[in-house]
């Protein structure tokens, strides 16, 4: 770090920004976005609702109803901006934290919770939503995304894929291999890295000596750093990168510069490794507050609108909680389902053995 300011908080000069932390609209020579007032209000609603889902999930975990939860707090704009840039035909490959992108892909939030409650192995049909299952193995989904992109390239489809991953994931072999494949095959893929400054307790400076987006040039494709707390900029930059990919111009690496305001997961205690100042400084860059300020200042929304969105968020929180608690426990034999695409004799045998074993107990 070159200044005494808390980590990452001095916005780097090369950052694409269209909305300042104070809610002022600014221009960028390479990126612009035309949004109707209704579209801006709709983005605000998305941000507030996904934050509410996240808050409810953290509370459910604290009450013992979920095994674990990976909060997206602070990363809403990166996820909603990029998620709303996708067309129905595009395919997204998430990590375990992309609840905002899931929202944009119309995945019922309760389905996400089912996975963290341990009552299913995935929760949704990737083909139905063009949103792959969550991936815990850091970085592996970038390879899946490139493979899928090469497939749609051969199909001649007018679509692109987007691979989500974190700053820490850029140190994984899988991610670097996926960059090479994407580059040499000119695959229609957008690499969307949410640099939230931390990989559990490892700070960014332990992952890279150069800004992450600059890594792309070594692989032979463009990289761009965007203000990850600015929903307009995330939407504009991702839209352009996806369009380039669809038009045969190959991959782009987007580094969304943001901050993980919560713990890594509910199993983590960030007070053990980071100073409180850092969080306080980043709170001033909150993605929701800046859009709210913009809406207010430009008289695009009044108090009645904000109250309505808050009420909708509360109702959604209640609904998600109720339906989460009602999720049925799976039958023990469900463990053996969906392991392979088709029936498998060894697995059938193991399932029968297990059921015979269970039948020996009184239920
Ligand atoms: C291959 C692999 N190695 C290690 C882990 C353990 N692990 C889980 S999350 C994580 C840090 C990931 O950091 P980052 O990529 O920055 O994503 P973030 O959680 O910050 O969104 C690690 C090392 C894992 N899940 N998979
Ligand atoms: Mg990270």
Short mmCIF file of C-alpha atoms and ligand atoms in Angstrom, two decimals:
data_model
loop_
_atom_site.label_atom_id
_atom_site.label_comp_id
_atom_site.label_asym_id
_atom_site.label_seq_id
_atom_site.Cartn_x
_atom_site.Cartn_y
_atom_site.Cartn_z
CA UNK A 1 0.00 0.00 0.00
CA UNK A 2 1.28 3.44 -0.86
CA UNK A 3 -0.90 5.60 1.44
CA UNK A 4 -2.01 5.47 5.05
CA UNK A 5 -5.65 5.12 3.99
CA UNK A 6 -7.36 1.82 4.79
CA UNK A 7 -6.83 -0.95 2.24
CA UNK A 8 -8.28 -0.36 -1.19
CA UNK A 9 -10.27 2.69 -0.21
CA UNK A 10 -8.41 5.24 -2.36
CA UNK A 11 -10.12 4.67 -5.70
CA UNK A 12 -7.42 3.82 -8.26
CA UNK A 13 -7.29 6.32 -11.15
CA UNK A 14 -7.93 3.74 -13.86
CA UNK A 15 -11.30 2.73 -12.42
CA UNK A 16 -14.36 2.98 -14.70
CA UNK A 17 -16.97 4.87 -12.72
CA UNK A 18 -20.30 6.35 -13.82
CA UNK A 19 -21.76 7.07 -10.38
CA UNK A 20 -19.63 8.48 -7.56
CA UNK A 21 -20.02 7.39 -3.93
CA UNK A 22 -21.89 10.70 -3.40
CA UNK A 23 -24.42 9.75 -6.08
CA UNK A 24 -23.14 12.11 -8.81
CA UNK A 25 -23.40 10.89 -12.39
CA UNK A 26 -20.04 11.16 -14.19
CA UNK A 27 -19.01 10.53 -17.79
CA UNK A 28 -16.44 8.05 -19.06
CA UNK A 29 -14.98 8.29 -22.57
CA UNK A 30 -15.31 4.56 -23.33
CA UNK A 31 -18.41 3.62 -21.43
CA UNK A 32 -21.83 5.12 -21.23
CA UNK A 33 -25.26 3.88 -20.44
CA UNK A 34 -28.74 5.04 -21.33
CA UNK A 35 -31.29 3.99 -18.74
CA UNK A 36 -34.90 5.03 -18.34
CA UNK A 37 -36.01 6.33 -14.94
CA UNK A 38 -37.95 3.11 -14.50
CA UNK A 39 -34.85 1.02 -15.20
CA UNK A 40 -32.85 2.96 -12.60
CA UNK A 41 -35.58 2.45 -10.00
CA UNK A 42 -35.68 -1.22 -10.90
CA UNK A 43 -31.91 -1.56 -10.32
CA UNK A 44 -32.36 0.06 -6.92
CA UNK A 45 -35.12 -2.39 -6.08
CA UNK A 46 -32.88 -5.33 -7.10
CA UNK A 47 -30.08 -4.10 -4.85
CA UNK A 48 -32.32 -3.66 -1.83
CA UNK A 49 -34.09 -6.99 -2.28
CA UNK A 50 -30.91 -9.06 -2.63
CA UNK A 51 -29.42 -7.37 0.42
CA UNK A 52 -32.56 -8.35 2.32
CA UNK A 53 -32.38 -11.97 1.18
CA UNK A 54 -28.75 -12.03 2.31
CA UNK A 55 -29.57 -10.52 5.70
CA UNK A 56 -32.33 -13.07 6.27
CA UNK A 57 -29.99 -15.91 5.34
CA UNK A 58 -27.35 -14.72 7.81
CA UNK A 59 -30.03 -14.57 10.53
CA UNK A 60 -31.26 -18.06 9.63
CA UNK A 61 -27.74 -19.42 9.91
CA UNK A 62 -27.28 -17.73 13.29
CA UNK A 63 -30.47 -19.43 14.46
CA UNK A 64 -29.17 -22.82 13.39
CA UNK A 65 -31.39 -23.15 10.33
CA UNK A 66 -28.57 -23.09 7.76
CA UNK A 67 -25.23 -24.88 8.05
CA UNK A 68 -23.30 -21.93 6.65
CA UNK A 69 -23.88 -18.83 4.50
CA UNK A 70 -21.54 -16.77 2.31
CA UNK A 71 -22.78 -13.19 2.48
CA UNK A 72 -22.71 -10.84 -0.53
CA UNK A 73 -22.94 -7.71 1.64
CA UNK A 74 -21.25 -4.84 -0.21
CA UNK A 75 -21.07 -6.68 -3.54
CA UNK A 76 -24.68 -6.11 -4.63
CA UNK A 77 -23.86 -3.62 -7.40
CA UNK A 78 -21.18 -5.84 -8.95
CA UNK A 79 -23.64 -8.72 -9.08
CA UNK A 80 -26.79 -6.87 -10.13
CA UNK A 81 -24.91 -4.73 -12.68
CA UNK A 82 -23.26 -7.72 -14.33
CA UNK A 83 -26.31 -9.96 -13.89
CA UNK A 84 -28.65 -7.48 -15.58
CA UNK A 85 -26.20 -7.22 -18.50
CA UNK A 86 -26.86 -10.86 -19.40
CA UNK A 87 -29.37 -11.90 -22.02
CA UNK A 88 -31.51 -15.01 -21.54
CA UNK A 89 -29.26 -16.92 -23.93
CA UNK A 90 -26.04 -16.15 -22.02
CA UNK A 91 -24.79 -18.70 -19.49
CA UNK A 92 -23.45 -17.78 -16.05
CA UNK A 93 -21.03 -19.81 -13.92
CA UNK A 94 -21.10 -18.63 -10.29
CA UNK A 95 -19.01 -19.21 -7.18
CA UNK A 96 -20.87 -19.72 -3.90
CA UNK A 97 -21.56 -15.99 -3.29
CA UNK A 98 -23.47 -14.96 -6.41
CA UNK A 99 -26.91 -14.57 -4.82
CA UNK A 100 -27.46 -11.30 -6.70
CA UNK A 101 -26.73 -12.92 -10.05
CA UNK A 102 -29.03 -15.80 -9.10
CA UNK A 103 -31.73 -13.20 -8.49
CA UNK A 104 -31.19 -11.77 -11.98
CA UNK A 105 -31.47 -15.31 -13.41
CA UNK A 106 -34.84 -15.83 -11.67
CA UNK A 107 -33.60 -18.52 -9.30
CA UNK A 108 -35.94 -18.66 -6.31
CA UNK A 109 -33.83 -17.54 -3.28
CA UNK A 110 -35.21 -20.43 -1.24
CA UNK A 111 -33.44 -22.76 -3.65
CA UNK A 112 -30.12 -21.15 -2.70
CA UNK A 113 -30.96 -21.59 0.96
CA UNK A 114 -31.76 -25.27 0.46
CA UNK A 115 -28.16 -25.90 -0.52
CA UNK A 116 -26.82 -24.15 2.58
CA UNK A 117 -29.42 -25.95 4.72
CA UNK A 118 -28.11 -29.24 3.40
CA UNK A 119 -31.41 -30.47 1.99
CA UNK A 120 -30.31 -30.60 -1.63
CA UNK A 121 -27.13 -30.98 -3.66
CA UNK A 122 -27.61 -28.03 -5.95
CA UNK A 123 -31.08 -26.67 -5.83
CA UNK A 124 -31.99 -25.60 -9.34
CA UNK A 125 -31.83 -26.75 -12.92
CA UNK A 126 -28.90 -24.89 -14.58
CA UNK A 127 -30.42 -25.34 -18.03
CA UNK A 128 -33.72 -23.77 -16.95
CA UNK A 129 -32.08 -20.56 -15.70
CA UNK A 130 -28.84 -20.52 -17.70
CA UNK A 131 -27.20 -20.26 -14.30
CA UNK A 132 -24.86 -23.06 -13.34
CA UNK A 133 -24.83 -24.63 -9.87
CA UNK A 134 -22.77 -22.97 -7.15
CA UNK A 135 -19.12 -24.05 -7.10
CA UNK A 136 -17.16 -24.29 -3.87
CA UNK A 137 -13.93 -25.51 -5.47
CA UNK A 138 -12.19 -22.19 -6.02
CA UNK A 139 -11.79 -21.29 -9.66
CA UNK A 140 -12.91 -24.56 -11.23
CA UNK A 141 -16.02 -22.95 -12.74
CA UNK A 142 -13.81 -20.75 -14.94
CA UNK A 143 -12.75 -23.88 -16.84
CA UNK A 144 -16.38 -24.99 -17.14
CA UNK A 145 -17.29 -21.55 -18.45
CA UNK A 146 -14.57 -21.61 -21.10
CA UNK A 147 -15.50 -25.14 -22.17
CA UNK A 148 -19.13 -24.08 -22.45
CA UNK A 149 -18.12 -20.93 -24.35
CA UNK A 150 -16.12 -23.01 -26.83
CA UNK A 151 -19.20 -25.19 -27.26
CA UNK A 152 -21.54 -22.33 -28.08
CA UNK A 153 -18.87 -20.88 -30.35
CA UNK A 154 -19.00 -24.13 -32.36
CA UNK A 155 -22.81 -24.08 -32.33
CA UNK A 156 -22.69 -20.59 -33.81
CA UNK A 157 -24.97 -19.35 -31.03
CA UNK A 158 -25.43 -15.63 -30.41
CA UNK A 159 -24.54 -15.94 -26.77
CA UNK A 160 -21.66 -15.58 -24.35
CA UNK A 161 -20.75 -17.06 -21.00
CA UNK A 162 -19.68 -15.25 -17.86
CA UNK A 163 -17.46 -16.76 -15.19
CA UNK A 164 -17.56 -15.28 -11.69
CA UNK A 165 -14.65 -15.65 -9.30
CA UNK A 166 -12.85 -13.78 -6.54
CA UNK A 167 -9.50 -12.06 -6.13
CA UNK A 168 -8.09 -15.08 -4.32
CA UNK A 169 -9.16 -17.37 -7.15
CA UNK A 170 -6.80 -15.57 -9.54
CA UNK A 171 -3.96 -17.45 -7.81
CA UNK A 172 -5.48 -20.82 -8.75
CA UNK A 173 -4.06 -22.84 -11.63
CA UNK A 174 -7.56 -23.48 -12.99
CA UNK A 175 -8.19 -19.77 -13.50
CA UNK A 176 -4.89 -19.23 -15.30
CA UNK A 177 -5.47 -22.27 -17.49
CA UNK A 178 -8.93 -21.02 -18.35
CA UNK A 179 -7.41 -17.66 -19.39
CA UNK A 180 -5.04 -19.45 -21.77
CA UNK A 181 -7.75 -21.58 -23.37
CA UNK A 182 -10.11 -18.64 -23.70
CA UNK A 183 -7.40 -16.53 -25.26
CA UNK A 184 -6.06 -18.93 -27.86
CA UNK A 185 -9.53 -20.18 -28.87
CA UNK A 186 -11.01 -16.69 -28.80
CA UNK A 187 -13.81 -18.08 -26.63
CA UNK A 188 -16.92 -15.95 -26.05
CA UNK A 189 -16.43 -15.61 -22.30
CA UNK A 190 -16.32 -12.75 -19.84
CA UNK A 191 -14.22 -13.29 -16.74
CA UNK A 192 -15.87 -11.31 -13.96
CA UNK A 193 -13.56 -11.07 -10.96
CA UNK A 194 -15.06 -9.52 -7.85
CA UNK A 195 -12.03 -8.15 -6.09
CA UNK A 196 -13.49 -7.78 -2.61
CA UNK A 197 -9.97 -7.23 -1.23
CA UNK A 198 -9.88 -10.46 0.76
CA UNK A 199 -9.66 -14.21 0.25
CA UNK A 200 -10.85 -15.29 3.68
CA UNK A 201 -8.02 -13.76 5.77
CA UNK A 202 -5.55 -13.27 2.89
CA UNK A 203 -5.40 -9.67 1.69
CA UNK A 204 -5.11 -8.78 -1.99
CA UNK A 205 -1.42 -7.90 -1.75
CA UNK A 206 -0.72 -11.57 -1.03
CA UNK A 207 -2.28 -12.49 -4.38
CA UNK A 208 -0.79 -10.00 -6.81
CA UNK A 209 1.87 -7.36 -7.22
CA UNK A 210 -0.01 -5.73 -10.06
CA UNK A 211 -3.68 -4.72 -10.36
CA UNK A 212 -5.61 -7.88 -11.23
CA UNK A 213 -7.12 -6.57 -14.47
CA UNK A 214 -3.60 -6.05 -15.85
CA UNK A 215 -3.00 -9.78 -15.74
CA UNK A 216 -5.20 -10.12 -18.83
CA UNK A 217 -2.62 -8.50 -21.11
CA UNK A 218 -0.15 -11.28 -20.37
CA UNK A 219 -2.70 -13.77 -21.66
CA UNK A 220 -3.49 -11.68 -24.72
CA UNK A 221 -6.92 -10.20 -24.08
CA UNK A 222 -8.23 -6.94 -22.64
CA UNK A 223 -8.70 -6.28 -18.96
CA UNK A 224 -10.69 -3.48 -17.37
CA UNK A 225 -11.17 -2.35 -13.80
CA UNK A 226 -14.62 -1.11 -12.88
CA UNK A 227 -15.99 0.41 -9.69
CA UNK A 228 -17.72 -2.67 -8.31
CA UNK A 229 -19.92 -0.55 -6.04
CA UNK A 230 -21.31 1.37 -9.00
CA UNK A 231 -24.20 -0.52 -10.56
CA UNK A 232 -24.26 1.68 -13.69
CA UNK A 233 -20.58 1.13 -14.44
CA UNK A 234 -20.81 -2.63 -13.78
CA UNK A 235 -23.78 -2.86 -16.13
CA UNK A 236 -22.10 -0.79 -18.87
CA UNK A 237 -18.74 -2.55 -18.74
CA UNK A 238 -20.20 -6.05 -18.60
CA UNK A 239 -22.68 -5.30 -21.39
CA UNK A 240 -19.86 -4.18 -23.67
CA UNK A 241 -17.63 -7.15 -22.81
CA UNK A 242 -20.48 -9.62 -23.43
CA UNK A 243 -21.31 -7.95 -26.73
CA UNK A 244 -17.66 -8.13 -27.82
CA UNK A 245 -17.61 -11.81 -26.89
CA UNK A 246 -20.80 -12.52 -28.87
CA UNK A 247 -19.36 -10.69 -31.88
CA UNK A 248 -16.29 -12.92 -31.95
CA UNK A 249 -13.83 -10.59 -30.30
CA UNK A 250 -12.95 -13.08 -27.58
CA UNK A 251 -12.65 -12.79 -23.82
CA UNK A 252 -12.40 -9.83 -21.47
CA UNK A 253 -11.31 -9.79 -17.86
CA UNK A 254 -13.37 -7.43 -15.72
CA UNK A 255 -12.04 -6.66 -12.28
CA UNK A 256 -14.91 -5.29 -10.21
CA UNK A 257 -13.21 -3.34 -7.46
CA UNK A 258 -15.37 -3.79 -4.38
CA UNK A 259 -15.31 -4.81 -0.75
CA UNK A 260 -16.60 -7.71 1.29
CA UNK A 261 -18.37 -5.85 4.10
CA UNK A 262 -19.30 -8.99 5.98
CA UNK A 263 -17.33 -12.02 7.08
CA UNK A 264 -16.03 -14.49 4.48
CA UNK A 265 -18.79 -16.83 5.61
CA UNK A 266 -20.77 -17.20 8.81
CA UNK A 267 -17.95 -19.49 10.03
CA UNK A 268 -15.43 -16.66 9.85
CA UNK A 269 -14.56 -13.82 12.25
CA UNK A 270 -12.96 -10.95 10.29
CA UNK A 271 -12.14 -8.98 13.46
CA UNK A 272 -9.27 -11.45 13.88
CA UNK A 273 -7.43 -10.16 10.81
CA UNK A 274 -8.71 -6.78 9.64
CA UNK A 275 -8.99 -3.37 11.23
CA UNK A 276 -12.37 -1.74 11.83
CA UNK A 277 -11.28 1.46 10.02
CA UNK A 278 -11.23 -0.37 6.73
CA UNK A 279 -14.88 -1.38 6.95
CA UNK A 280 -15.90 2.10 8.09
CA UNK A 281 -14.12 3.70 5.11
CA UNK A 282 -15.80 1.31 2.66
CA UNK A 283 -19.24 1.90 4.18
CA UNK A 284 -19.04 5.38 2.66
CA UNK A 285 -18.90 3.73 -0.77
CA UNK A 286 -22.01 1.63 -0.19
CA UNK A 287 -23.57 0.65 -3.54
CA UNK A 288 -27.16 1.12 -2.35
CA UNK A 289 -26.65 4.47 -0.64
CA UNK A 290 -25.07 6.04 -3.72
CA UNK A 291 -27.95 4.99 -5.99
CA UNK A 292 -30.45 6.21 -3.42
CA UNK A 293 -28.65 9.59 -3.31
CA UNK A 294 -28.74 9.74 -7.12
CA UNK A 295 -32.47 8.94 -7.22
CA UNK A 296 -33.24 11.56 -4.58
CA UNK A 297 -31.06 14.31 -6.04
CA UNK A 298 -32.49 13.88 -9.50
CA UNK A 299 -36.05 13.54 -8.21
CA UNK A 300 -36.44 10.17 -9.86
CA UNK A 301 -37.99 8.70 -6.73
CA UNK A 302 -39.75 10.03 -3.65
CA UNK A 303 -40.05 8.77 -0.09
CA UNK A 304 -43.12 6.78 -0.99
CA UNK A 305 -41.07 4.77 -3.49
CA UNK A 306 -38.32 4.01 -0.96
CA UNK A 307 -40.90 3.00 1.67
CA UNK A 308 -42.57 0.70 -0.84
CA UNK A 309 -39.29 -1.03 -1.71
CA UNK A 310 -38.47 -1.44 2.00
CA UNK A 311 -41.89 -2.96 2.63
CA UNK A 312 -41.41 -5.31 -0.31
CA UNK A 313 -38.00 -6.32 1.09
CA UNK A 314 -39.53 -7.08 4.50
CA UNK A 315 -42.27 -9.17 2.92
CA UNK A 316 -39.69 -11.04 0.84
CA UNK A 317 -37.54 -11.67 3.92
CA UNK A 318 -40.51 -13.14 5.77
CA UNK A 319 -41.54 -15.25 2.81
CA UNK A 320 -38.02 -16.62 2.29
CA UNK A 321 -37.75 -17.48 6.00
CA UNK A 322 -41.11 -19.24 6.12
CA UNK A 323 -40.46 -21.29 3.00
CA UNK A 324 -36.92 -22.14 4.12
CA UNK A 325 -38.23 -23.58 7.40
CA UNK A 326 -40.82 -25.56 5.46
CA UNK A 327 -38.26 -27.21 3.17
CA UNK A 328 -38.69 -30.96 3.57
CA UNK A 329 -35.75 -33.07 4.66
CA UNK A 330 -34.67 -35.34 1.83
CA UNK A 331 -35.18 -39.09 1.99
CA UNK A 332 -31.87 -40.88 2.78
CA UNK A 333 -31.82 -42.51 -0.66
CA UNK A 334 -31.74 -39.04 -2.28
CA UNK A 335 -28.01 -39.15 -1.54
CA UNK A 336 -27.65 -41.59 -4.41
CA UNK A 337 -29.69 -39.63 -6.93
CA UNK A 338 -28.14 -37.39 -9.59
CA UNK A 339 -24.61 -38.68 -8.93
CA UNK A 340 -24.41 -39.77 -12.56
CA UNK A 341 -26.56 -38.68 -15.46
CA UNK A 342 -27.80 -42.26 -15.90
CA UNK A 343 -28.36 -45.30 -13.69
CA UNK A 344 -25.18 -46.83 -12.29
CA UNK A 345 -25.04 -50.45 -11.12
CA UNK A 346 -22.44 -49.93 -8.36
CA UNK A 347 -24.38 -47.02 -6.96
CA UNK A 348 -27.63 -49.02 -7.08
CA UNK A 349 -25.93 -51.73 -5.06
CA UNK A 350 -24.62 -49.25 -2.49
CA UNK A 351 -28.04 -47.61 -2.20
CA UNK A 352 -29.72 -50.99 -1.58
CA UNK A 353 -27.15 -51.86 1.08
CA UNK A 354 -27.71 -48.53 2.80
CA UNK A 355 -31.49 -48.89 2.76
CA UNK A 356 -31.22 -52.41 4.19
CA UNK A 357 -28.98 -51.03 6.92
CA UNK A 358 -31.46 -48.25 7.72
CA UNK A 359 -34.35 -50.73 7.77
CA UNK A 360 -32.62 -52.38 10.75
CA UNK A 361 -33.53 -49.35 12.89
CA UNK A 362 -36.92 -48.39 14.23
CA UNK A 363 -38.04 -45.21 12.52
C1 LIG B 1 -9.50 -25.34 -4.57
C2 LIG B 1 -9.86 -24.73 -3.26
N1 LIG B 1 -8.89 -24.34 -2.41
C3 LIG B 1 -9.21 -23.77 -1.22
C4 LIG B 1 -10.53 -23.63 -0.86
C5 LIG B 1 -10.88 -22.98 0.48
N2 LIG B 1 -11.42 -21.64 0.24
C6 LIG B 1 -12.74 -21.38 0.27
S1 LIG B 1 -13.10 -19.78 -0.06
C7 LIG B 1 -11.47 -19.39 -0.24
C8 LIG B 1 -11.04 -17.97 -0.54
C9 LIG B 1 -11.58 -17.46 -1.83
O1 LIG B 1 -11.30 -16.09 -1.98
P1 LIG B 1 -11.76 -15.28 -3.23
O2 LIG B 1 -11.45 -16.03 -4.47
O3 LIG B 1 -11.21 -13.93 -3.10
O4 LIG B 1 -13.37 -15.26 -3.12
P2 LIG B 1 -14.30 -14.57 -1.99
O5 LIG B 1 -14.65 -15.66 -1.01
O6 LIG B 1 -13.53 -13.47 -1.39
O7 LIG B 1 -15.53 -14.11 -2.71
C10 LIG B 1 -10.67 -20.51 -0.02
C11 LIG B 1 -9.19 -20.51 -0.08
C12 LIG B 1 -11.52 -24.07 -1.77
N3 LIG B 1 -12.82 -23.95 -1.50
N4 LIG B 1 -11.16 -24.60 -2.96
MG1 LIG B 2 -12.12 -12.19 -2.33
#
